[in-house]
Amino acid sequence: MELSQRARLRAGDQGALGELFDTHAQAVYGYALRTLGNWAAAEDVVSLTFLEAWRLHRKIHDGDDDLRPWLFGIATNVLRNTTRATRRHRAAMSRLTECRSAPDFADELVSRIDDSAQLAAVHRALPGLRRSEREVFRLCVWVGLDYASAAEALGVPVGTVRSRLSRARARLRSLAEHELTQGREPARTIGQVRGGGFEAARSLQEEIR
């Protein structure tokens, strides 16, 4: 009887890890890029995620062969640590210089899309959510995990995912509308990742409804 990918990975099969990387690395990269807005940092997150996956491979619990919830749970933890480190770095730099913040380099990696103003407003509004709401929004909307998979990834009940996503969508609608009424110049935001075929299925304006 052929072992599942989950069983092979838990047994220490490096080939299973390679298959996991081939299947999901681009999705992890897109998740990290949309979160951080920096291609180099996103690549680091991919590397750290799969290194951590290998370190934890013996702790994989029983389940079906869908390893996305487990993998994106690891990616979320890596992003939490990365975001904290980035905040500390920015705080330190702000004490050293009065220069304006560096531009977001994500626009170098994406193609222009029709509703750029709405997407830019949503992207600017995301920091206004609680971290737990941002994580649920990113996993369910950007990555495409269902409620159960997102709950497994975050280690919370399915009902918590539903309520957090509902709050995130409602608050994003309000914040994005406020951003749009400020008359800011629309920024190019993430719709497609260069070279990897990762493409947003719908506009964020539709996804938060």
PDB file of C-alpha atoms in Angstrom:
ATOM      1  CA  MET A   1       0.000   0.000   0.000  1.00  0.00           C
ATOM      2  CA  GLU A   2       1.407   3.349  -1.044  1.00  0.00           C
ATOM      3  CA  LEU A   3       1.893   5.816   1.798  1.00  0.00           C
ATOM      4  CA  SER A   4       0.223   9.219   1.646  1.00  0.00           C
ATOM      5  CA  GLN A   5       2.312  12.364   1.304  1.00  0.00           C
ATOM      6  CA  ARG A   6       1.478  13.198   4.929  1.00  0.00           C
ATOM      7  CA  ALA A   7       2.734   9.813   6.122  1.00  0.00           C
ATOM      8  CA  ARG A   8       5.843   9.978   3.952  1.00  0.00           C
ATOM      9  CA  LEU A   9       6.721  13.448   5.226  1.00  0.00           C
ATOM     10  CA  ARG A  10       6.175  12.418   8.838  1.00  0.00           C
ATOM     11  CA  ALA A  11       8.486   9.464   8.224  1.00  0.00           C
ATOM     12  CA  GLY A  12      11.253  11.803   7.046  1.00  0.00           C
ATOM     13  CA  ASP A  13      10.965  11.312   3.290  1.00  0.00           C
ATOM     14  CA  GLN A  14      12.797  14.283   1.740  1.00  0.00           C
ATOM     15  CA  GLY A  15      11.124  13.537  -1.571  1.00  0.00           C
ATOM     16  CA  ALA A  16       7.763  14.292   0.038  1.00  0.00           C
ATOM     17  CA  LEU A  17       9.115  17.649   1.202  1.00  0.00           C
ATOM     18  CA  GLY A  18      10.280  18.374  -2.338  1.00  0.00           C
ATOM     19  CA  GLU A  19       6.825  17.563  -3.688  1.00  0.00           C
ATOM     20  CA  LEU A  20       5.269  19.816  -1.057  1.00  0.00           C
ATOM     21  CA  PHE A  21       7.594  22.631  -2.111  1.00  0.00           C
ATOM     22  CA  ASP A  22       6.864  22.165  -5.814  1.00  0.00           C
ATOM     23  CA  THR A  23       3.119  22.226  -5.174  1.00  0.00           C
ATOM     24  CA  HIS A  24       2.805  25.064  -2.667  1.00  0.00           C
ATOM     25  CA  ALA A  25       5.913  27.286  -2.762  1.00  0.00           C
ATOM     26  CA  GLN A  26       4.363  29.746  -5.202  1.00  0.00           C
ATOM     27  CA  ALA A  27       1.228  30.070  -3.072  1.00  0.00           C
ATOM     28  CA  VAL A  28       3.325  30.659   0.055  1.00  0.00           C
ATOM     29  CA  TYR A  29       5.337  33.247  -1.863  1.00  0.00           C
ATOM     30  CA  GLY A  30       2.192  35.064  -2.997  1.00  0.00           C
ATOM     31  CA  TYR A  31       0.816  35.015   0.546  1.00  0.00           C
ATOM     32  CA  ALA A  32       4.055  36.458   1.921  1.00  0.00           C
ATOM     33  CA  LEU A  33       4.426  39.040  -0.859  1.00  0.00           C
ATOM     34  CA  ARG A  34       0.917  40.368  -0.391  1.00  0.00           C
ATOM     35  CA  THR A  35       1.491  40.552   3.355  1.00  0.00           C
ATOM     36  CA  LEU A  36       4.934  42.183   3.306  1.00  0.00           C
ATOM     37  CA  GLY A  37       4.977  44.006  -0.041  1.00  0.00           C
ATOM     38  CA  ASN A  38       8.635  43.143  -0.581  1.00  0.00           C
ATOM     39  CA  TRP A  39       9.822  40.397  -2.916  1.00  0.00           C
ATOM     40  CA  ALA A  40      13.112  39.707  -1.105  1.00  0.00           C
ATOM     41  CA  ALA A  41      11.387  39.391   2.267  1.00  0.00           C
ATOM     42  CA  ALA A  42       8.752  37.139   0.698  1.00  0.00           C
ATOM     43  CA  GLU A  43      11.436  34.828  -0.660  1.00  0.00           C
ATOM     44  CA  ASP A  44      12.960  34.636   2.819  1.00  0.00           C
ATOM     45  CA  VAL A  45       9.573  33.672   4.240  1.00  0.00           C
ATOM     46  CA  VAL A  46       9.272  30.833   1.725  1.00  0.00           C
ATOM     47  CA  SER A  47      12.687  29.494   2.705  1.00  0.00           C
ATOM     48  CA  LEU A  48      11.985  29.776   6.424  1.00  0.00           C
ATOM     49  CA  THR A  49       8.552  28.176   6.047  1.00  0.00           C
ATOM     50  CA  PHE A  50       9.870  25.040   4.384  1.00  0.00           C
ATOM     51  CA  LEU A  51      12.854  24.812   6.716  1.00  0.00           C
ATOM     52  CA  GLU A  52      10.449  24.974   9.636  1.00  0.00           C
ATOM     53  CA  ALA A  53       8.188  22.421   7.950  1.00  0.00           C
ATOM     54  CA  TRP A  54      11.092  20.004   7.771  1.00  0.00           C
ATOM     55  CA  ARG A  55      12.023  20.680  11.393  1.00  0.00           C
ATOM     56  CA  LEU A  56       8.468  19.893  12.471  1.00  0.00           C
ATOM     57  CA  HIS A  57       7.769  17.024  10.082  1.00  0.00           C
ATOM     58  CA  ARG A  58       7.626  14.352  12.794  1.00  0.00           C
ATOM     59  CA  LYS A  59       4.891  16.294  14.614  1.00  0.00           C
ATOM     60  CA  ILE A  60       2.374  16.217  11.750  1.00  0.00           C
ATOM     61  CA  HIS A  61      -0.896  14.860  13.076  1.00  0.00           C
ATOM     62  CA  ASP A  62      -3.115  12.366  11.297  1.00  0.00           C
ATOM     63  CA  GLY A  63      -5.482  13.634   8.629  1.00  0.00           C
ATOM     64  CA  ASP A  64      -6.176  13.631   4.918  1.00  0.00           C
ATOM     65  CA  ASP A  65      -3.514  14.367   2.327  1.00  0.00           C
ATOM     66  CA  ASP A  66      -4.207  18.116   2.209  1.00  0.00           C
ATOM     67  CA  LEU A  67      -1.193  19.647   3.942  1.00  0.00           C
ATOM     68  CA  ARG A  68      -2.072  23.255   3.145  1.00  0.00           C
ATOM     69  CA  PRO A  69      -3.588  24.063   6.567  1.00  0.00           C
ATOM     70  CA  TRP A  70      -0.481  22.738   8.323  1.00  0.00           C
ATOM     71  CA  LEU A  71       1.890  24.493   5.906  1.00  0.00           C
ATOM     72  CA  PHE A  72       0.106  27.849   5.960  1.00  0.00           C
ATOM     73  CA  GLY A  73      -0.091  27.671   9.731  1.00  0.00           C
ATOM     74  CA  ILE A  74       3.708  27.540   9.708  1.00  0.00           C
ATOM     75  CA  ALA A  75       3.879  30.363   7.139  1.00  0.00           C
ATOM     76  CA  THR A  76       1.605  32.502   9.305  1.00  0.00           C
ATOM     77  CA  ASN A  77       3.872  32.027  12.323  1.00  0.00           C
ATOM     78  CA  VAL A  78       6.915  32.912  10.214  1.00  0.00           C
ATOM     79  CA  LEU A  79       5.148  36.050   8.989  1.00  0.00           C
ATOM     80  CA  ARG A  80       4.272  37.051  12.551  1.00  0.00           C
ATOM     81  CA  ASN A  81       7.933  36.899  13.507  1.00  0.00           C
ATOM     82  CA  THR A  82       8.995  38.669  10.324  1.00  0.00           C
ATOM     83  CA  THR A  83       6.444  41.446  10.830  1.00  0.00           C
ATOM     84  CA  ARG A  84       7.588  42.024  14.413  1.00  0.00           C
ATOM     85  CA  ALA A  85      11.207  42.235  13.287  1.00  0.00           C
ATOM     86  CA  THR A  86      10.251  44.642  10.507  1.00  0.00           C
ATOM     87  CA  ARG A  87       8.403  46.906  12.941  1.00  0.00           C
ATOM     88  CA  ARG A  88      11.406  46.990  15.253  1.00  0.00           C
ATOM     89  CA  HIS A  89      13.685  47.831  12.336  1.00  0.00           C
ATOM     90  CA  ARG A  90      11.421  50.625  11.120  1.00  0.00           C
ATOM     91  CA  ALA A  91      11.154  52.066  14.608  1.00  0.00           C
ATOM     92  CA  ALA A  92      14.932  52.082  14.928  1.00  0.00           C
ATOM     93  CA  MET A  93      15.357  53.723  11.534  1.00  0.00           C
ATOM     94  CA  SER A  94      12.761  56.374  12.325  1.00  0.00           C
ATOM     95  CA  ARG A  95      14.817  57.408  15.338  1.00  0.00           C
ATOM     96  CA  LEU A  96      17.901  57.804  13.175  1.00  0.00           C
ATOM     97  CA  THR A  97      16.486  59.780  10.281  1.00  0.00           C
ATOM     98  CA  GLU A  98      13.634  62.065   9.371  1.00  0.00           C
ATOM     99  CA  CYS A  99      13.629  60.830   5.818  1.00  0.00           C
ATOM    100  CA  ARG A 100      10.385  59.642   4.338  1.00  0.00           C
ATOM    101  CA  SER A 101       9.624  55.951   4.450  1.00  0.00           C
ATOM    102  CA  ALA A 102      10.976  53.837   1.639  1.00  0.00           C
ATOM    103  CA  PRO A 103       8.463  53.137  -1.125  1.00  0.00           C
ATOM    104  CA  ASP A 104       6.640  49.856  -1.298  1.00  0.00           C
ATOM    105  CA  PHE A 105       8.480  47.803  -3.915  1.00  0.00           C
ATOM    106  CA  ALA A 106       5.562  45.457  -4.507  1.00  0.00           C
ATOM    107  CA  ASP A 107       4.435  47.528  -7.480  1.00  0.00           C
ATOM    108  CA  GLU A 108       7.556  46.413  -9.357  1.00  0.00           C
ATOM    109  CA  LEU A 109       6.278  42.848  -9.253  1.00  0.00           C
ATOM    110  CA  VAL A 110       2.667  43.206 -10.284  1.00  0.00           C
ATOM    111  CA  SER A 111       0.625  44.068 -13.317  1.00  0.00           C
ATOM    112  CA  ARG A 112      -1.834  46.920 -13.415  1.00  0.00           C
ATOM    113  CA  ILE A 113      -5.478  45.916 -12.993  1.00  0.00           C
ATOM    114  CA  ASP A 114      -8.678  47.784 -13.768  1.00  0.00           C
ATOM    115  CA  ASP A 115      -9.851  48.552 -10.236  1.00  0.00           C
ATOM    116  CA  SER A 116      -6.485  49.763  -8.949  1.00  0.00           C
ATOM    117  CA  ALA A 117      -8.003  52.560  -6.892  1.00  0.00           C
ATOM    118  CA  GLN A 118     -10.234  50.166  -4.950  1.00  0.00           C
ATOM    119  CA  LEU A 119      -7.453  47.641  -4.466  1.00  0.00           C
ATOM    120  CA  ALA A 120      -5.052  50.339  -3.298  1.00  0.00           C
ATOM    121  CA  ALA A 121      -7.610  51.550  -0.788  1.00  0.00           C
ATOM    122  CA  VAL A 122      -8.098  48.049   0.597  1.00  0.00           C
ATOM    123  CA  HIS A 123      -4.351  47.510   0.783  1.00  0.00           C
ATOM    124  CA  ARG A 124      -3.946  50.745   2.751  1.00  0.00           C
ATOM    125  CA  ALA A 125      -6.856  49.824   4.985  1.00  0.00           C
ATOM    126  CA  LEU A 126      -5.579  46.362   5.990  1.00  0.00           C
ATOM    127  CA  PRO A 127      -3.321  47.645   8.813  1.00  0.00           C
ATOM    128  CA  GLY A 128      -6.470  49.005  10.435  1.00  0.00           C
ATOM    129  CA  LEU A 129      -7.630  45.462  11.196  1.00  0.00           C
ATOM    130  CA  ARG A 130      -6.571  43.442  14.180  1.00  0.00           C
ATOM    131  CA  ARG A 131      -3.797  40.952  13.447  1.00  0.00           C
ATOM    132  CA  SER A 132      -6.146  38.002  13.972  1.00  0.00           C
ATOM    133  CA  GLU A 133      -8.591  39.471  11.449  1.00  0.00           C
ATOM    134  CA  ARG A 134      -5.850  40.166   8.903  1.00  0.00           C
ATOM    135  CA  GLU A 135      -4.588  36.584   9.178  1.00  0.00           C
ATOM    136  CA  VAL A 136      -8.043  35.097   8.613  1.00  0.00           C
ATOM    137  CA  PHE A 137      -8.684  37.448   5.684  1.00  0.00           C
ATOM    138  CA  ARG A 138      -5.378  36.582   4.047  1.00  0.00           C
ATOM    139  CA  LEU A 139      -5.808  32.821   4.467  1.00  0.00           C
ATOM    140  CA  CYS A 140      -9.434  32.677   3.350  1.00  0.00           C
ATOM    141  CA  VAL A 141      -9.397  35.371   0.654  1.00  0.00           C
ATOM    142  CA  TRP A 142      -5.835  35.463  -0.665  1.00  0.00           C
ATOM    143  CA  VAL A 143      -4.802  31.842  -0.177  1.00  0.00           C
ATOM    144  CA  GLY A 144      -8.279  30.420  -0.704  1.00  0.00           C
ATOM    145  CA  LEU A 145      -8.477  28.119   2.318  1.00  0.00           C
ATOM    146  CA  ASP A 146     -11.959  27.128   3.459  1.00  0.00           C
ATOM    147  CA  TYR A 147     -13.113  27.843   6.997  1.00  0.00           C
ATOM    148  CA  ALA A 148     -12.062  24.451   8.337  1.00  0.00           C
ATOM    149  CA  SER A 149      -8.595  24.617   6.786  1.00  0.00           C
ATOM    150  CA  ALA A 150      -8.017  28.166   8.004  1.00  0.00           C
ATOM    151  CA  ALA A 151      -9.143  27.111  11.484  1.00  0.00           C
ATOM    152  CA  GLU A 152      -6.637  24.244  11.411  1.00  0.00           C
ATOM    153  CA  ALA A 153      -3.865  26.552  10.203  1.00  0.00           C
ATOM    154  CA  LEU A 154      -4.474  29.067  12.988  1.00  0.00           C
ATOM    155  CA  GLY A 155      -5.377  26.593  15.722  1.00  0.00           C
ATOM    156  CA  VAL A 156      -8.784  28.145  16.407  1.00  0.00           C
ATOM    157  CA  PRO A 157     -12.405  26.912  16.100  1.00  0.00           C
ATOM    158  CA  VAL A 158     -14.209  27.193  12.769  1.00  0.00           C
ATOM    159  CA  GLY A 159     -16.730  29.564  14.352  1.00  0.00           C
ATOM    160  CA  THR A 160     -13.888  31.901  15.303  1.00  0.00           C
ATOM    161  CA  VAL A 161     -12.707  31.982  11.677  1.00  0.00           C
ATOM    162  CA  ARG A 162     -16.215  32.812  10.486  1.00  0.00           C
ATOM    163  CA  SER A 163     -16.673  35.650  12.983  1.00  0.00           C
ATOM    164  CA  ARG A 164     -13.198  37.108  12.387  1.00  0.00           C
ATOM    165  CA  LEU A 165     -13.680  37.036   8.620  1.00  0.00           C
ATOM    166  CA  SER A 166     -17.090  38.688   8.936  1.00  0.00           C
ATOM    167  CA  ARG A 167     -15.630  41.454  11.106  1.00  0.00           C
ATOM    168  CA  ALA A 168     -12.663  41.854   8.759  1.00  0.00           C
ATOM    169  CA  ARG A 169     -14.890  42.266   5.706  1.00  0.00           C
ATOM    170  CA  ALA A 170     -17.188  44.751   7.427  1.00  0.00           C
ATOM    171  CA  ARG A 171     -14.297  46.830   8.746  1.00  0.00           C
ATOM    172  CA  LEU A 172     -12.436  46.715   5.433  1.00  0.00           C
ATOM    173  CA  ARG A 173     -15.508  48.006   3.611  1.00  0.00           C
ATOM    174  CA  SER A 174     -15.673  50.968   5.969  1.00  0.00           C
ATOM    175  CA  LEU A 175     -11.935  51.669   5.945  1.00  0.00           C
ATOM    176  CA  ALA A 176     -11.593  51.281   2.178  1.00  0.00           C
ATOM    177  CA  GLU A 177     -14.511  53.635   1.520  1.00  0.00           C
ATOM    178  CA  HIS A 178     -12.859  56.174   3.816  1.00  0.00           C
ATOM    179  CA  GLU A 179      -9.577  55.791   1.947  1.00  0.00           C
ATOM    180  CA  LEU A 180     -11.313  56.346  -1.384  1.00  0.00           C
ATOM    181  CA  THR A 181     -12.970  59.550  -0.187  1.00  0.00           C
ATOM    182  CA  GLN A 182      -9.620  61.045   0.821  1.00  0.00           C
ATOM    183  CA  GLY A 183      -8.758  61.658  -2.814  1.00  0.00           C
ATOM    184  CA  ARG A 184      -5.415  59.858  -2.651  1.00  0.00           C
ATOM    185  CA  GLU A 185      -3.578  58.880  -5.770  1.00  0.00           C
ATOM    186  CA  PRO A 186      -4.249  55.189  -6.476  1.00  0.00           C
ATOM    187  CA  ALA A 187      -1.225  53.001  -5.893  1.00  0.00           C
ATOM    188  CA  ARG A 188      -0.436  49.912  -7.876  1.00  0.00           C
ATOM    189  CA  THR A 189      -1.099  46.949  -5.667  1.00  0.00           C
ATOM    190  CA  ILE A 190      -0.784  43.253  -5.901  1.00  0.00           C
ATOM    191  CA  GLY A 191      -2.862  41.477  -8.505  1.00  0.00           C
ATOM    192  CA  GLN A 192      -0.315  39.162 -10.051  1.00  0.00           C
ATOM    193  CA  VAL A 193       3.117  37.902  -9.070  1.00  0.00           C
ATOM    194  CA  ARG A 194       5.828  38.046 -11.689  1.00  0.00           C
ATOM    195  CA  GLY A 195       6.806  34.835 -13.384  1.00  0.00           C
ATOM    196  CA  GLY A 196       5.037  32.437 -11.022  1.00  0.00           C
ATOM    197  CA  GLY A 197       1.533  32.394 -12.412  1.00  0.00           C
ATOM    198  CA  PHE A 198      -0.023  33.454  -9.093  1.00  0.00           C
ATOM    199  CA  GLU A 199      -3.046  35.544  -9.969  1.00  0.00           C
ATOM    200  CA  ALA A 200      -5.812  37.099  -7.894  1.00  0.00           C
ATOM    201  CA  ALA A 201      -9.054  35.366  -8.839  1.00  0.00           C
ATOM    202  CA  ARG A 202     -11.213  38.338  -7.979  1.00  0.00           C
ATOM    203  CA  SER A 203     -10.646  41.934  -6.963  1.00  0.00           C
ATOM    204  CA  LEU A 204     -10.372  42.571  -3.253  1.00  0.00           C
ATOM    205  CA  GLN A 205     -13.250  44.998  -3.606  1.00  0.00           C
ATOM    206  CA  GLU A 206     -15.495  42.038  -4.488  1.00  0.00           C
ATOM    207  CA  GLU A 207     -13.922  39.695  -1.946  1.00  0.00           C
ATOM    208  CA  ILE A 208     -14.688  41.874   1.074  1.00  0.00           C
ATOM    209  CA  ARG A 209     -18.407  42.114   0.236  1.00  0.00           C
TER     210      ARG A 209
END
